[in-house]
CSV table of C-alpha atoms in Angstrom, one decimal:
chain,number,residue,atom,x,y,z
A,1,MET,CA,-201.5,-130.1,121.7
A,2,ASN,CA,-201.2,-128.9,118.1
A,3,THR,CA,-201.2,-125.3,117.0
A,4,GLY,CA,-204.7,-125.4,115.5
A,5,ALA,CA,-206.3,-126.8,118.7
A,6,ALA,CA,-204.5,-124.1,120.7
A,7,LEU,CA,-205.8,-121.3,118.5
A,8,ARG,CA,-209.4,-122.7,118.5
A,9,ARG,CA,-209.6,-123.4,122.2
A,10,PHE,CA,-207.4,-120.6,123.8
A,11,GLY,CA,-207.3,-117.7,121.4
A,12,LEU,CA,-209.6,-115.3,119.6
A,13,CYS,CA,-209.9,-117.3,116.3
A,14,GLY,CA,-206.2,-116.8,115.4
A,15,GLY,CA,-204.8,-114.7,112.7
A,16,ALA,CA,-201.8,-115.7,110.5
A,17,GLN,CA,-199.4,-114.2,113.1
A,18,ASP,CA,-200.8,-116.3,115.9
A,19,GLY,CA,-199.7,-119.6,114.5
A,20,ALA,CA,-196.2,-118.3,114.1
A,21,ARG,CA,-196.3,-116.8,117.7
A,22,LEU,CA,-197.2,-120.2,119.1
A,23,GLY,CA,-194.4,-121.9,117.2
A,24,SER,CA,-193.6,-125.5,117.7
A,25,ASP,CA,-194.6,-125.4,121.4
A,26,PRO,CA,-198.1,-124.1,121.6
A,27,LEU,CA,-198.7,-125.2,125.2
A,28,GLY,CA,-195.4,-123.5,126.3
A,29,ALA,CA,-196.4,-120.4,124.4
A,30,LEU,CA,-199.8,-120.3,126.1
A,31,ILE,CA,-198.3,-120.8,129.6
A,32,ALA,CA,-195.8,-118.0,128.9
A,33,GLU,CA,-198.7,-115.7,127.8
A,34,LEU,CA,-200.1,-116.0,131.3
A,35,SER,CA,-197.0,-114.9,133.0
A,36,GLU,CA,-197.4,-112.0,135.3
A,37,ALA,CA,-194.4,-110.1,133.9
A,38,ALA,CA,-195.9,-109.7,130.4
A,39,ARG,CA,-199.5,-108.9,131.4
A,40,SER,CA,-201.5,-106.9,128.9
A,41,PRO,CA,-202.8,-103.5,130.1
A,42,GLY,CA,-206.0,-104.1,128.2
A,43,VAL,CA,-207.9,-101.1,126.8
A,44,ASN,CA,-206.3,-97.6,127.1
A,45,ALA,CA,-208.4,-96.0,129.9
A,46,SER,CA,-207.7,-92.4,128.9
A,47,GLY,CA,-210.9,-90.5,128.7
A,48,LEU,CA,-213.1,-93.5,129.8
A,49,LEU,CA,-215.3,-93.7,132.9
A,50,SER,CA,-213.7,-94.7,136.2
A,51,THR,CA,-215.7,-96.4,138.9
A,52,GLN,CA,-215.6,-93.1,140.8
A,53,ALA,CA,-217.0,-91.2,137.8
A,54,ALA,CA,-219.7,-93.7,137.2
A,55,ALA,CA,-220.7,-93.6,140.9
A,56,GLU,CA,-221.0,-89.8,140.6
A,57,ILE,CA,-223.3,-90.2,137.6
A,58,PHE,CA,-225.5,-92.6,139.5
A,59,ALA,CA,-225.6,-90.3,142.5
A,60,GLU,CA,-226.9,-87.6,140.2
A,61,ARG,CA,-229.4,-90.1,138.8
A,62,ARG,CA,-230.8,-90.7,142.3
A,63,VAL,CA,-231.2,-87.0,142.9
A,64,ARG,CA,-233.0,-86.6,139.6
A,65,ALA,CA,-235.2,-89.6,140.3
A,66,ARG,CA,-236.2,-88.1,143.7
A,67,ALA,CA,-237.0,-84.8,141.9
A,68,VAL,CA,-239.3,-86.7,139.4
A,69,ARG,CA,-241.0,-88.5,142.3
A,70,ASP,CA,-241.5,-85.2,144.2
A,71,GLY,CA,-243.0,-83.6,141.0
A,72,THR,CA,-240.3,-80.9,140.7
A,73,ALA,CA,-238.9,-82.5,137.5
A,74,LYS,CA,-240.3,-84.4,134.6
A,75,ARG,CA,-237.3,-85.8,132.8
A,76,ASP,CA,-236.6,-89.5,133.1
A,77,PRO,CA,-233.4,-90.0,135.2
A,78,LYS,CA,-232.4,-93.0,133.1
A,79,ALA,CA,-232.2,-90.7,130.1
A,80,PHE,CA,-229.6,-88.6,132.0
A,81,VAL,CA,-227.4,-91.7,132.5
A,82,ARG,CA,-227.7,-92.6,128.8
A,83,ILE,CA,-226.8,-89.1,127.7
A,84,ALA,CA,-224.0,-88.8,130.3
A,85,THR,CA,-222.4,-92.2,129.5
A,86,GLY,CA,-223.5,-93.1,125.9
A,87,PRO,CA,-220.5,-91.6,123.9
A,88,VAL,CA,-218.0,-92.9,126.4
A,89,ARG,CA,-219.6,-96.4,126.3
A,90,THR,CA,-219.4,-96.3,122.5
A,91,GLU,CA,-215.8,-95.3,122.6
A,92,GLU,CA,-215.0,-98.0,125.1
A,93,LEU,CA,-216.6,-100.7,123.0
A,94,GLY,CA,-214.6,-99.6,120.0
A,95,ARG,CA,-211.4,-99.7,122.0
A,96,LEU,CA,-212.3,-103.2,123.4
A,97,VAL,CA,-212.9,-104.6,119.9
A,98,ALA,CA,-209.6,-103.0,118.6
A,99,ASN,CA,-207.7,-104.4,121.5
A,100,ALA,CA,-209.1,-107.9,121.0
A,101,ILE,CA,-208.3,-107.8,117.2
A,102,GLY,CA,-204.8,-106.4,117.7
A,103,THR,CA,-203.7,-108.2,120.8
A,104,THR,CA,-200.5,-110.3,121.0
A,105,ARG,CA,-202.1,-112.1,124.0
A,106,PRO,CA,-205.3,-113.6,122.8
A,107,LEU,CA,-205.6,-116.1,125.6
A,108,GLU,CA,-205.5,-113.3,128.1
A,109,GLU,CA,-208.1,-111.4,126.2
A,110,ARG,CA,-210.3,-114.5,126.0
A,111,LEU,CA,-210.0,-114.9,129.8
A,112,ALA,CA,-210.9,-111.2,130.3
A,113,LEU,CA,-214.0,-111.7,128.2
A,114,PHE,CA,-214.9,-114.9,130.1
A,115,TRP,CA,-214.6,-113.4,133.5
A,116,ALA,CA,-216.3,-110.2,132.6
A,117,ASN,CA,-219.2,-112.2,131.3
A,118,HIS,CA,-219.2,-114.4,134.4
A,119,PHE,CA,-219.3,-111.6,136.9
A,120,MET,CA,-221.4,-109.0,135.2
A,121,VAL,CA,-225.2,-108.9,134.7
A,122,SER,CA,-225.7,-107.1,131.5
A,123,THR,CA,-224.3,-104.1,129.6
A,124,VAL,CA,-227.7,-103.4,128.2
A,125,ARG,CA,-229.1,-102.3,131.6
A,126,THR,CA,-228.4,-98.6,132.0
A,127,ALA,CA,-227.6,-98.9,135.6
A,128,ILE,CA,-224.8,-101.4,135.2
A,129,GLY,CA,-223.7,-100.9,131.6
A,130,ALA,CA,-221.8,-97.7,132.3
A,131,MET,CA,-219.6,-99.5,134.9
A,132,VAL,CA,-218.6,-102.6,132.9
A,133,GLY,CA,-215.4,-101.1,131.4
A,134,ALA,CA,-214.2,-99.6,134.7
A,135,TYR,CA,-215.0,-102.9,136.4
A,136,GLU,CA,-212.9,-104.8,133.9
A,137,ARG,CA,-210.0,-102.3,134.1
A,138,GLU,CA,-210.0,-101.7,137.8
A,139,ALA,CA,-211.1,-105.0,139.4
A,140,LEU,CA,-211.0,-107.8,136.9
A,141,ARG,CA,-207.7,-107.4,134.9
A,142,PRO,CA,-205.5,-106.7,137.9
A,143,GLN,CA,-206.6,-110.0,139.5
A,144,MET,CA,-207.4,-112.1,136.5
A,145,LEU,CA,-204.1,-114.0,136.3
A,146,GLY,CA,-203.8,-114.3,140.1
A,147,ARG,CA,-206.3,-114.9,142.8
A,148,PHE,CA,-209.7,-113.2,143.2
C-alpha cells in the first residue's frame, strides 16, 4: 500500500506531517497506530458531562415533564435539557474537532468516529445528544481497539 492510499483510506485527509509519519512502511505504521500501548486518550474530559451527570439531568427532566402534565409547571422540560447541556455540548464539539485536527493517530480517530456513528442514533435529539460525548469517552474508546 502506498502512502497516499493509506492517508485517504485510513486517516483524516492527511496533513503534511502524516505522510512523513507513515514513512516508507504505511501499513506497518497503521498497524503500530492501533497498538494498545499507544492508545489516544481522545478528548480531554475535564468539565464535560459524564454519563452519571447526564442521567441526573434526564431524571430532572422527567420530574419537570411530570409537573407539566400535572399542570403545576408550564415550562417545556426539553428546554431544561438544552439549557443545562448546551454550553457543554458546544465545548465538547470544539474539543472533538481540535482533537481530530491535531491528532497523531488519525486512524484511531477515524475508527472512533465510525463506531460513534454506528452505535448512536443522533446528536440532534435532545434526549441522546447530551450523552454522545460521555458514551464515546466511557464506553467506546476503552473498547474500540479490543473487543466490544
